[in-house]
Amino acid sequence: SYFLTIADILDKAGGDGPIFCNARGSAAGSYIAYLLGITQVDPIEHGLLFERFLNPVRKGMPDIDIDVEDNRRQEIFDYIADIYGRQNVARLSTFNTLKPKSALNLTAKHLNISEVQKEEIFFLMKDEIKVLKDRRDMAGNIINECMKLPAIKRKMNEDKNIKQFIKLAGRSEGVKSSVSLHPAGILVSSKKLNNLVPFWRKKDEIAIQVHYKDSQDIGLKYDFLLSKALTVIRETIKQVEEIYSKKIDMDSIFDEAHDHEVYKMIGTGHTTTIFQLNSDLAKQVSAKVKPKDFDELVILNAMLRPAPVKDGKIDEYIKNRDKGYENHKIEACARILDETKGVLFLQEQIMLICVNVAGFNLTDADKMRDLLGKKKFKEGQEDELEALKKKFKDGVLKNSHSKYRSEEHTSE
């Protein structure tokens, strides 16, 4: 029903003509989504994996992010409400929590701690707070961790008011402080929502007072993200038709994916008006890489991440593409990395290496991909990643690769 309702919404919503929309993310790996017209890229032709979207260990419903014109989301909401009932549809909420600095500020205000004392305590903590925020395994309370600092211990021992202040600030950290509208989420339930959950209102918007992550037990969640790029596309097509009497069919755009003049223009770095290629980094990389076809354009987009830039992988790709390179020692890796000239850029490549080199199933391969990309670990995730790394090493050895190659490839 989730797929069918998404397809219906995208097909019929929009009083002022069909709304331009674009499903993105892992949903592109679903062939059902492609056949229903939710996505426009053939996942088989482009080697996209369904398990990135949905697999047996995933908790909760599948999630399809839809970009829509930034001035037409209300039309989608109205269509959904008309079909499923106004009392069955509402916006979703997100809850904001107190960060360390806010917790210190709020607690100091209520305990009448002076600005000088508060700032002194924050000054002693701020470097540690920055370190703890950046730690992938930091899942606990940051202020409580800062209490272990010698300077903070000394302040707490010297002044009982400061001790009370820091302890209460630690207890306040992470407490929900306010509620706001989720920027994209809409909930549809088979039952009247006022019989299930409380509501709150912001101007003309009504939302449920339940965190969006917990909404799947109440109904189906849809994410419609506002995209100015799609609005610009619609207006451009409209003006072309008015000025030149030429009608552009968006459904046939992919038929033009081999237009070399388009790639020539991207290769100049003049990409200010191109969605996802309009940042300063994207312009620089576009001018260096000069993609020649759709596949290279996909790789270009995957390069635009901090790690490839920092590690020099973009220059390595260009050198390998233009001057040749030595294949990876493990044949399966060489085959998987051939598309990106021996450099690992695509998340699907991580999954395929796990499957073909270490014997993972695609579910475990997706879990490895997900954990490797985490900036911060939740409780237990670091141990889970270490267990998967060991499984990877064991799998490499079991598949008749040398121990040297196992250690080398795991580090890569």
XYZ file of C-alpha atoms in Angstrom:
412
model
C 0.000 0.000 0.000
C 2.940 2.346 0.689
C 4.220 2.054 -2.890
C 0.756 2.394 -4.415
C -0.177 5.473 -2.385
C 3.142 7.162 -3.224
C 2.613 6.411 -6.927
C -0.967 7.714 -6.765
C 0.071 10.933 -4.991
C 2.826 11.638 -7.493
C 0.557 10.864 -10.436
C -2.528 12.849 -9.460
C -1.570 15.605 -7.018
C -1.438 19.178 -8.247
C -4.324 21.360 -9.296
C -2.078 23.499 -11.516
C -0.863 20.596 -13.611
C 1.207 17.631 -12.407
C 3.743 18.517 -9.740
C 7.366 17.994 -10.705
C 8.868 15.544 -8.249
C 11.882 13.333 -7.911
C 12.364 10.307 -5.652
C 15.940 10.035 -4.471
C 18.168 8.009 -2.205
C 18.065 4.262 -1.658
C 14.544 3.913 -3.133
C 16.205 4.004 -6.564
C 17.301 0.406 -5.869
C 13.669 -0.791 -5.957
C 12.427 -2.116 -9.290
C 8.815 -1.831 -8.083
C 9.382 1.895 -7.484
C 10.778 2.169 -11.013
C 7.872 0.291 -12.618
C 5.337 2.435 -10.754
C 7.013 5.619 -11.962
C 8.150 6.681 -8.482
C 11.773 6.654 -9.659
C 13.054 7.188 -13.197
C 16.326 5.223 -13.171
C 16.416 1.495 -14.009
C 18.149 -0.077 -10.966
C 19.221 -3.185 -12.881
C 20.828 -1.224 -15.701
C 22.724 0.970 -13.253
C 23.672 -1.718 -10.728
C 21.655 -0.353 -7.785
C 20.982 -2.739 -4.901
C 17.547 -3.313 -3.397
C 19.026 -4.168 0.023
C 20.181 -0.575 0.456
C 16.488 0.318 0.483
C 14.922 -2.597 2.321
C 16.268 -5.791 3.892
C 15.179 -8.339 6.526
C 16.902 -6.619 9.478
C 15.625 -3.128 8.748
C 13.460 -1.832 11.555
C 10.339 -0.046 10.423
C 8.722 0.826 7.150
C 10.602 1.643 3.947
C 11.318 5.327 3.461
C 11.111 7.159 0.136
C 12.267 10.769 0.065
C 10.470 12.816 -2.582
C 11.705 16.211 -3.780
C 8.815 18.463 -4.823
C 8.499 22.009 -6.122
C 9.070 24.316 -3.164
C 5.824 26.260 -3.659
C 3.462 23.316 -4.160
C 3.698 20.998 -1.135
C 0.361 22.311 0.174
C -1.293 20.957 -2.983
C 0.066 17.504 -2.124
C -1.164 17.808 1.456
C -4.618 18.902 0.276
C -4.831 15.991 -2.183
C -3.854 13.459 0.518
C -6.326 14.990 2.976
C -9.143 14.919 0.393
C -8.484 11.252 -0.410
C -7.857 9.861 3.094
C -9.798 12.380 5.210
C -8.701 15.586 6.919
C -8.857 13.912 10.340
C -6.546 11.123 9.158
C -3.711 13.359 7.902
C -1.304 15.650 9.769
C 2.187 17.109 9.695
C 4.926 15.420 11.713
C 6.943 16.940 14.546
C 10.558 16.989 15.590
C 11.686 17.717 19.140
C 14.688 19.882 19.915
C 16.874 18.968 22.892
C 19.214 20.988 25.085
C 22.830 20.886 23.897
C 25.677 21.347 26.443
C 25.980 25.141 26.015
C 22.205 25.649 26.163
C 21.933 23.414 29.238
C 24.619 25.461 31.001
C 22.968 28.765 30.017
C 19.489 27.731 31.127
C 20.651 26.193 34.412
C 22.805 29.224 35.249
C 19.824 31.510 34.674
C 17.559 29.577 37.053
C 20.215 29.189 39.779
C 21.327 32.816 39.563
C 24.866 31.825 38.603
C 26.702 34.911 37.391
C 27.654 35.343 33.741
C 31.340 35.385 34.727
C 31.090 32.078 36.628
C 29.094 30.424 33.859
C 31.518 31.505 31.149
C 34.482 30.346 33.245
C 32.980 26.863 33.544
C 32.180 26.742 29.832
C 35.708 27.904 28.985
C 37.115 24.983 31.001
C 34.793 22.550 29.227
C 34.666 23.829 25.641
C 37.694 21.976 24.240
C 36.520 18.700 25.769
C 32.969 19.329 24.517
C 34.304 19.723 20.964
C 36.347 16.516 21.251
C 33.410 14.542 22.667
C 30.999 15.836 20.006
C 33.327 14.571 17.271
C 33.808 11.127 18.825
C 31.971 8.427 16.910
C 31.431 6.355 20.077
C 30.110 9.240 22.187
C 26.538 8.240 23.006
C 26.296 9.546 26.590
C 26.041 12.866 28.389
C 28.818 15.304 27.459
C 28.622 17.529 30.547
C 28.813 14.467 32.811
C 31.954 13.408 30.960
C 33.401 16.915 31.434
C 32.954 16.512 35.200
C 35.931 14.159 35.096
C 38.243 16.993 34.031
C 40.666 17.965 36.860
C 39.851 21.682 36.524
C 36.099 21.016 36.740
C 36.557 18.671 39.698
C 38.488 21.390 41.483
C 35.785 23.997 40.852
C 33.079 21.641 42.095
C 35.033 20.869 45.275
C 35.698 24.552 45.961
C 32.111 25.826 45.591
C 28.954 23.862 46.387
C 26.849 26.246 44.241
C 29.049 25.562 41.221
C 28.810 21.837 41.973
C 25.009 22.032 42.015
C 25.050 24.129 38.825
C 27.184 21.665 36.843
C 25.283 18.608 38.075
C 21.905 20.120 37.201
C 23.219 21.231 33.803
C 24.334 17.643 33.210
C 20.865 16.379 34.054
C 19.307 19.022 31.773
C 21.430 18.119 28.753
C 19.384 16.140 26.253
C 16.031 17.188 27.750
C 13.430 18.145 25.131
C 13.262 21.935 25.044
C 10.890 22.749 22.177
C 8.882 21.256 19.345
C 8.925 22.242 15.689
C 7.399 21.095 12.430
C 9.280 18.358 10.644
C 10.457 19.982 7.392
C 9.159 17.209 5.156
C 7.060 14.634 7.002
C 3.335 13.963 6.514
C 1.504 11.178 8.355
C -1.498 9.265 6.989
C -3.452 6.953 9.278
C -6.326 4.553 8.652
C -7.924 5.911 11.864
C -8.849 9.410 12.987
C -5.696 10.851 14.504
C -7.492 12.819 17.221
C -8.427 9.465 18.779
C -4.781 8.347 18.841
C -2.425 11.260 19.550
C -2.352 14.867 20.828
C -1.952 17.746 18.396
C -0.304 21.141 18.383
C -0.721 24.076 16.027
C 1.724 26.457 14.383
C -0.193 29.162 12.532
C -2.289 27.237 9.973
C -0.351 23.975 10.321
C -1.551 21.132 12.573
C 0.929 18.463 13.654
C 0.922 15.485 15.962
C 2.866 15.727 19.237
C 4.802 12.534 18.521
C 8.381 12.408 17.276
C 8.539 11.551 13.590
C 10.700 8.491 14.321
C 7.899 6.998 16.429
C 5.121 7.724 13.951
C 5.314 4.411 12.069
C 3.146 2.739 14.726
C 0.363 5.226 13.967
C 0.312 5.278 10.168
C 2.330 5.695 6.997
C 4.985 8.434 6.873
C 5.753 10.333 3.692
C 8.662 12.742 3.226
C 8.137 15.543 0.698
C 11.210 17.774 0.619
C 11.004 21.236 -0.892
C 13.266 21.738 -3.905
C 13.750 25.149 -5.494
C 15.565 23.422 -8.374
C 12.346 21.683 -9.461
C 10.457 24.980 -9.319
C 13.097 26.581 -11.554
C 12.817 23.669 -13.993
C 9.022 24.057 -14.205
C 9.272 27.820 -14.752
C 11.995 27.343 -17.379
C 9.892 24.821 -19.313
C 6.893 27.143 -19.080
C 8.876 30.101 -20.445
C 10.418 28.026 -23.250
C 6.928 26.990 -24.318
C 5.610 30.577 -24.154
C 8.561 32.190 -25.964
C 9.615 29.496 -28.455
C 6.392 27.449 -28.727
C 8.422 24.346 -27.954
C 7.029 21.801 -25.510
C 9.575 19.897 -23.407
C 8.563 16.415 -22.243
C 10.162 15.725 -18.862
C 9.507 11.987 -19.253
C 11.893 11.886 -22.217
C 14.750 13.726 -20.490
C 16.756 10.520 -20.041
C 16.649 10.007 -23.789
C 18.894 13.082 -23.940
C 21.355 11.702 -21.366
C 23.982 11.197 -24.086
C 24.018 14.817 -25.276
C 27.762 15.558 -25.332
C 27.200 19.320 -25.289
C 25.718 18.974 -21.784
C 28.816 17.186 -20.462
C 31.066 19.674 -22.236
C 29.302 22.495 -20.371
C 29.583 20.672 -17.007
C 33.296 20.189 -17.674
C 33.791 23.957 -17.767
C 32.746 24.184 -14.115
C 29.988 26.679 -14.952
C 27.392 24.746 -12.955
C 25.839 27.435 -10.746
C 22.291 26.568 -11.823
C 22.698 22.763 -11.804
C 21.187 20.935 -8.831
C 23.864 19.289 -6.630
C 26.660 20.713 -8.781
C 26.274 24.337 -7.708
C 28.650 24.438 -4.723
C 32.177 25.842 -5.029
C 33.591 22.335 -4.492
C 31.317 20.867 -7.191
C 32.389 23.539 -9.683
C 36.076 22.868 -9.028
C 35.685 19.088 -9.248
C 33.498 19.307 -12.389
C 36.189 21.338 -14.139
C 38.876 18.819 -13.110
C 36.983 15.594 -13.852
C 35.196 16.747 -17.059
C 32.644 13.881 -17.172
C 32.030 12.503 -20.642
C 28.822 10.513 -20.078
C 26.045 9.735 -17.588
C 28.057 7.087 -15.690
C 30.932 9.520 -15.137
C 28.425 12.135 -13.999
C 27.183 9.692 -11.336
C 30.778 9.116 -10.191
C 31.393 12.874 -10.129
C 28.436 13.341 -7.803
C 29.717 10.564 -5.516
C 33.113 12.289 -5.287
C 31.639 15.394 -3.684
C 32.278 14.232 -0.129
C 34.900 15.354 2.406
C 36.803 12.029 2.499
C 37.600 11.711 -1.265
C 38.756 15.338 -1.333
C 40.894 14.981 1.805
C 42.449 11.658 0.731
C 43.305 12.759 -2.812
C 41.007 10.169 -4.385
C 39.701 12.583 -7.031
C 43.179 13.196 -8.464
C 43.857 9.454 -8.282
C 40.690 8.738 -10.287
C 41.602 11.289 -12.981
C 45.156 9.918 -13.256
C 43.921 6.310 -13.452
C 41.267 7.177 -16.031
C 43.613 9.129 -18.299
C 46.900 7.212 -17.870
C 45.851 3.711 -16.816
C 46.331 1.889 -13.511
C 47.286 -1.433 -12.001
C 44.334 -3.667 -11.181
C 43.626 -4.567 -7.576
C 45.384 -7.732 -6.358
C 42.056 -9.414 -5.616
C 40.282 -10.178 -8.885
C 36.760 -9.598 -7.570
C 37.772 -6.165 -6.272
C 39.363 -5.279 -9.592
C 36.114 -6.152 -11.365
C 33.952 -4.142 -8.927
C 36.261 -1.112 -8.959
C 36.731 -1.069 -12.721
C 33.851 1.403 -13.190
C 35.608 3.940 -10.940
C 39.118 3.227 -12.285
C 40.343 1.363 -9.214
C 39.131 3.944 -6.670
C 36.281 3.173 -4.258
C 33.630 5.911 -4.459
C 30.200 4.240 -4.518
C 28.447 2.749 -1.500
C 27.223 -0.124 -3.674
C 30.881 -1.001 -4.251
C 31.375 -1.493 -0.509
C 28.427 -3.885 -0.453
C 29.570 -5.802 -3.545
C 33.113 -6.197 -2.180
C 31.686 -7.551 1.090
C 29.572 -10.050 -0.870
C 32.061 -11.127 -3.544
C 35.284 -11.024 -1.554
C 34.205 -11.923 1.988
C 31.045 -13.962 1.344
C 28.614 -11.619 3.118
C 24.918 -11.705 2.330
C 23.554 -8.387 1.077
C 21.869 -7.656 4.420
C 25.160 -7.811 6.343
C 26.869 -5.953 3.506
C 24.389 -3.105 3.872
C 24.946 -3.050 7.631
C 28.710 -2.767 7.052
C 28.122 0.069 4.570
C 25.878 1.884 7.021
C 28.240 1.579 10.006
C 31.317 2.606 8.017
C 29.575 5.849 7.130
C 28.543 6.766 10.667
C 29.955 9.985 12.073
C 28.773 8.939 15.532
C 27.946 5.549 16.976
C 24.911 4.736 19.065
C 25.348 2.319 21.921
C 26.543 -1.080 20.682
C 27.232 0.019 17.090
C 31.013 0.225 17.511
C 31.085 -3.391 18.741
C 28.819 -4.367 15.851
C 31.242 -2.796 13.355
C 34.229 -4.570 14.910
C 32.364 -7.886 14.663
C 31.640 -7.246 10.978
C 35.296 -6.341 10.337
C 36.350 -9.663 11.885
C 33.744 -11.463 9.779
C 35.144 -9.676 6.717
C 38.738 -10.768 7.464
C 37.615 -14.338 8.118
C 35.585 -14.330 4.917
C 38.535 -13.099 2.840
C 40.688 -15.933 4.193
C 37.938 -18.498 3.695
C 37.650 -17.451 0.054
C 41.307 -18.432 -0.529
C 42.888 -14.983 -0.258
C 46.113 -14.568 1.680
C 46.180 -13.176 5.210
C 48.250 -10.251 3.920
C 45.535 -9.319 1.478
C 42.885 -9.714 4.173
C 44.568 -7.212 6.484
C 45.361 -4.871 3.588
C 41.838 -4.891 2.185
C 40.118 -4.491 5.544
C 42.132 -1.340 6.227
C 41.216 0.030 2.796
